[in-house]
Amino acid sequence: MTAIDLADAYRTMAVYRRFEEAVGAAVVTGEVHGEMHLGIGQEAIAVALRAMLEPTDAVVSTHRPHLHALALGVDPVALLAELLERSGLSGGKGGHMHLFSRDPQFMCTGIVGASAPLACGDALAQQRRDPGRVTVAVAGDGSMNQGAVFESMNLAALWRLPVVFLCEDNGYGISVRRDVATAGQLADRGTPFGIPGHACDGTDPEAVYAALGPAFERARSGDGPSVVVATCYRFRGHYEGDADTYRPKGEKDDWMSAPRDPLSRLRARLEAAGVPVVELDAADAAAEAEVAGWLEAARSVPFPDVDRVRDDVYAAPGARQGVRA
Amino acid sequence: MTAIDLADAYRTMAVYRRFEEAVGAAVVTGEVHGEMHLGIGQEAIAVALRAMLEPTDAVVSTHRPHLHALALGVDPVALLAELLERSGLSGGKGGHMHLFSRDPQFMCTGIVGASAPLACGDALAQQRRDPGRVTVAVAGDGSMNQGAVFESMNLAALWRLPVVFLCEDNGYGISVRRDVATAGQLADRGTPFGIPGHACDGTDPEAVYAALGPAFERARSGDGPSVVVATCYRFRGHYEGDADTYRPKGEKDDWMSAPRDPLSRLRARLEAAGVPVVELDAADAAAEAEVAGWLEAARSVPFPDVDRVRDDVYAAPGARQGVRA
Amino acid sequence: MNAAGSDRRNGSQLVAETLHAEMDRDPSVIVLGEDVAELGGVFGATRRLRRTYGDERVLDTPISETAFVGAAIGAAQAGLRPVVELMFVDFLGVCFDQIMNQMAKARYMSGGAVTAPLVLRSAVGCIGAAAQHSQVLSATFAHIPGLKVAFPASPGDLRGLLLTAIRDDDPVIFLEHKWLLKTRVAELPFCEDLSEPADAVPFGELRRLRDGGDVTIVAAGFMVQLALTAAEALEAEGIRAGVVDVRTLVPLDREGLVREAAAADALLVVDDDYADYGMCGEVIATVAEALGRGAPRLARHALDVPIPANRALEEAVVPSAASIAAAARGLVSASAAQVPA
Amino acid sequence: MNAAGSDRRNGSQLVAETLHAEMDRDPSVIVLGEDVAELGGVFGATRRLRRTYGDERVLDTPISETAFVGAAIGAAQAGLRPVVELMFVDFLGVCFDQIMNQMAKARYMSGGAVTAPLVLRSAVGCIGAAAQHSQVLSATFAHIPGLKVAFPASPGDLRGLLLTAIRDDDPVIFLEHKWLLKTRVAELPFCEDLSEPADAVPFGELRRLRDGGDVTIVAAGFMVQLALTAAEALEAEGIRAGVVDVRTLVPLDREGLVREAAAADALLVVDDDYADYGMCGEVIATVAEALGRGAPRLARHALDVPIPANRALEEAVVPSAASIAAAARGLVSASAAQVPA
Ligand SMILES: Cc1ncc(C[n+]2csc(CCOP(=O)(O)OP(=O)(O)O)c2C)c(N)n1
Ligand SMILES: Cc1ncc(C[n+]2csc(CCOP(=O)(O)OP(=O)(O)O)c2C)c(N)n1
Ligand SMILES: [Mg+2]
Ligand SMILES: [Mg+2]
């Protein structure tokens, strides 16, 4: 395993940050009318994931899925268009929590814990067809208490499925602190099944990359699943609009301070390593421009056709009778 | 904790064995028309449980519940009457998998894994009201893979609930061998939550008693849950009538041989310790007579009143409208 | 028809106040669920309860619905009266066994020996969060014998039916429509006078909120509010539309429904739960079975697809005042005997 | 009406043979579930599959329905065609989220990009195992858009509808009534000629199995067999009872139902699923909506309580040939317009 390229990681994280900010802004403009969960503060995990993933791998994500989709290489314009309720990835029917892409293979679900069984099934199908391929099942710290996740770990261990259970531990499930909801250490959750666990600093791409390394290697070589827990912090409320009164101000200030913010921290590190400031500024500017370009492109994607709102329930339209009267 | 009285254990196990045999015979006579799961071979676990339980403790059991009910001190005639589809514990409406008693507090469910959450709730209610009281949640080895059980362990650990998770590991869930369905060691299942686990020989009442000891002590002193896994073998098919072709003959013969059968093994041990054979024979005869007496009494319990078949759906009869036409 | 005056509270506040009062009255009432304690509920319906009643009676749970809904059942069987929150009803699928096989059946399976007096509160309906966070699923519960299902349509009933639910000795599913939780009571088409303390509202008694003539609209939950708006609009066109609020799906006031139907020329059942195998069918069948050829024209207007994300798509499938009015109009103008081709 | 001759097979054998044939035809078909491999299914419906197709295509699972039903969905989305067994339908509660929110909605939520072509087979109905092992719950599935629900009534349909289910590009819930699985085909009131290889039976087309006149009985699954026996008994009394088999609850052949109802004097819907908010209501409402005053008398006969353990109690609540006949008799003799007091 080679090391992660930190300059590249910085560029990408800058894009991720801008991407999520743009989506947040679209909530304010009313282009998004539903619930919206952003991954700001969690970019280091996604960028390390990106460095591990092959285009043929699959990711099954959660209600906070955007950065994982980008990490896998899902078309950002189609993604953004879907988030903006246009005919994007899912034709405007899925929206932010229900993103689906066939190539690369990405999906997510709004039901906490429900990704894990789906990921096992994906891995099962691919295990023989395409050995060496990995399926990543993402979960939050809160989601790790859902029965579906435990059952999936047992199944994945038994069937040696090439699954990486990636837990983004941002310390909260909505307002509920990890220690209120979660007994023990999350990285130990796989141990009863013989699944190795790796805890890491989820604000440092290098640390996440190092933790993901053995997990991916194990999966690719057919030895079965792993658990990786990356500790981080969400910078926004649980959803856009959340008053977020439940997290202490001091805690927030601390995690979001420059020395801990994954982005500014990496920037400082690169600076210290001698990367010229202009180069980093250029990366920021490029990220800004890239996301602006995607946004413009996404905004030109047409809205879904209301006349086809009842299509896609079944393969054949009208397989179930419509509204009467 | 005092040691378990082995002579008493033998007497009780002899009763348990005869009890289950009598129920099995009632399936043949047609007095029981539904599915029937017996605990023959698993008596050592129940008798050790009996020795640990106080009358104010509670047990939430599974689809194989009879011996746990007896262990808690549920009225054997009311129990047997219910099994024989008479107006027993549940008025003939519950039957073998749905036994309920208020005092002592016993219940069970036919849904694998579903006992664990119910036990947590019982323990929660009692935790403050009646400290020192224990709720036992029984599960089979197969049931330990149900999400409900994991979720309950986390909850019990967080809330320090006085729950003992007792797993009767008879090596099979119907036809599926433990190693096909279960990754890792069952006694480790609580470790991610910080719950101690105790594995023991479920064919030896002394061993089970020793394993249950610290678990009950921990629960009684308010320190929270434990996991106890007792390894045993079921002597009958999964249900009465099961052709049981899936278990190798050699394996069955071995486990059911005199040196391993919990009952004959304990008898041999008592004999070796100098208990006169006549005394053991007398215990056997007494067990026989006792169960015969219960059976006779149970057979004189009236059948449920068919006219009241629609009562007890709600507190007030007729709260939901009946069959039309 | 709004008697709330300038009351600035919304439904979630009324729920919280009612819970407060009941916790005060009965020390066996506890509240548990995700985000109910520290946050006071994602809609605020348990706000300030922990401050008053403490950690012992107001419990934040892990995201383990099976464990904590099951624990609520176990606790109810052991003598408490839990009010357990299933944050969104869409999540029933992860804990439905505890609901349908344990909660609903404990009394029956025990021959009446064991009861499970608890309330499962859950937020239902579409406020724009697509297919997995917008459902109603009232019929999924109502189909299972042993559960009662209350679905309040107004602020007064949010209070009154909740009182009844908590005091009831059977398990009650209490469905709180998100729009009812979020909307200020003074801004609703219909609200009772809330100045007096709440009285318990009996289960199984529907109410007529508006007299009709040409068509009677039967609904539950927030659809009742929309039906009232629709009726208003129809009146301007000369169509007299009555509105009937079912209030509880179980027990269902079948006699009341038949009485209302017998007095109507046409009856439209409106639901934001799915159209098929649900409340629409149940209400229409109840009327048709009882009235035979004396039944009015019967029709339904309900959700028939998963809820899409895009706002315009959503509006095209979720019943609204406009779509209800259109459906009623269509029914009134339709001929009496309409056989499909 | 039994064309099976001396055929000694039972329904479970026919299911196994059909699965065999489909696994042979299509290498993407896999079978998974509890006890399906080593044992060949608790009813024998997957017997000998592992012997032929090996561990890779026939998988015994842990008792983790959420994980393995979810895995079947994930595998289907990745290109396989899983046939997953939920041993008894009563267990749907532990995995209903995967069914209602993932399986049912994947196609819609992805705008058609992702499909989940799988079959969830499950045994339903009462053979004497009380409240948690005797349910049918067909309407619980049928209520959710995105699922198809097949409920075969006869050995021929067990084969023919299963073929269609496996080849269908949508998720299909395939309900196998335990009596149909267990009974020798020659001993059933009705069985098709099974000497030819099975043909796929299209979804959404009901069939009339017996002509009536005085009353038409509509049912699905094993209740159709009982209805035929009931009709036989009624004929001896001079009552001509027709029998209609719904076959698939989704898609529901609404036009066919309306056609059958229009030709009948009275229509009785029979179901061993729960009576309320289920198939009875859906069928009756469909007829009443379409036919209005031209509708026949309409009634239902179905399960209305949890299933008790004791045999006599069970027989008092689960529909039987005798109880169906009694209900039909009552409906025929009832007056056309019956309004409850
Ligand atoms: C089964 C289920 N229960 C509850 C919810 C509501 N919910 C959505 S996100 C969330 C918190 C999840 O916390 P975590 O897994 O830590 O992810 P994070 O939001 O912190 O990224 C909850 C409770 C849900 N979507 N599904
Ligand atoms: C949720 C659920 N899934 C499946 C079943 C069917 N079933 C009943 S008992 C059983 C095996 C249980 O095995 P185990 O827990 O080891 O208990 P044992 O029968 O060996 O005592 C199964 C699969 C069930 N009752 N509930
Ligand atoms: Mg979190
Ligand atoms: Mg076992």
mmCIF file with all atom_site columns, C-alpha atoms in Angstrom, chain D residues 61 82 99 106 201 230 232 249 264 323:
data_model
loop_
_atom_site.group_PDB
_atom_site.id
_atom_site.type_symbol
_atom_site.label_atom_id
_atom_site.label_alt_id
_atom_site.label_comp_id
_atom_site.label_asym_id
_atom_site.label_entity_id
_atom_site.label_seq_id
_atom_site.pdbx_PDB_ins_code
_atom_site.Cartn_x
_atom_site.Cartn_y
_atom_site.Cartn_z
_atom_site.occupancy
_atom_site.B_iso_or_equiv
_atom_site.pdbx_formal_charge
_atom_site.auth_seq_id
_atom_site.auth_comp_id
_atom_site.auth_asym_id
_atom_site.auth_atom_id
_atom_site.pdbx_PDB_model_num
ATOM 1  C CA . THR D 1 61  ? -28.455 -18.475 6.860   1.00 0.00 ? 61  THR D CA 1
ATOM 2  C CA . PRO D 1 82  ? -32.346 -14.478 -5.210  1.00 0.00 ? 82  PRO D CA 1
ATOM 3  C CA . ILE D 1 99  ? -39.038 -5.261  2.729   1.00 0.00 ? 99  ILE D CA 1
ATOM 4  C CA . ALA D 1 106 ? -35.435 0.762   -4.692  1.00 0.00 ? 106 ALA D CA 1
ATOM 5  C CA . VAL D 1 201 ? -49.129 -17.837 -15.060 1.00 0.00 ? 201 VAL D CA 1
ATOM 6  C CA . ALA D 1 230 ? -68.225 -24.971 0.849   1.00 0.00 ? 230 ALA D CA 1
ATOM 7  C CA . GLU D 1 232 ? -70.192 -28.130 -2.966  1.00 0.00 ? 232 GLU D CA 1
ATOM 8  C CA . LEU D 1 249 ? -53.251 -9.354  -4.478  1.00 0.00 ? 249 LEU D CA 1
ATOM 9  C CA . ALA D 1 264 ? -73.483 -12.014 -9.018  1.00 0.00 ? 264 ALA D CA 1
ATOM 10 C CA . SER D 1 323 ? -67.854 -21.421 8.321   1.00 0.00 ? 323 SER D CA 1
#
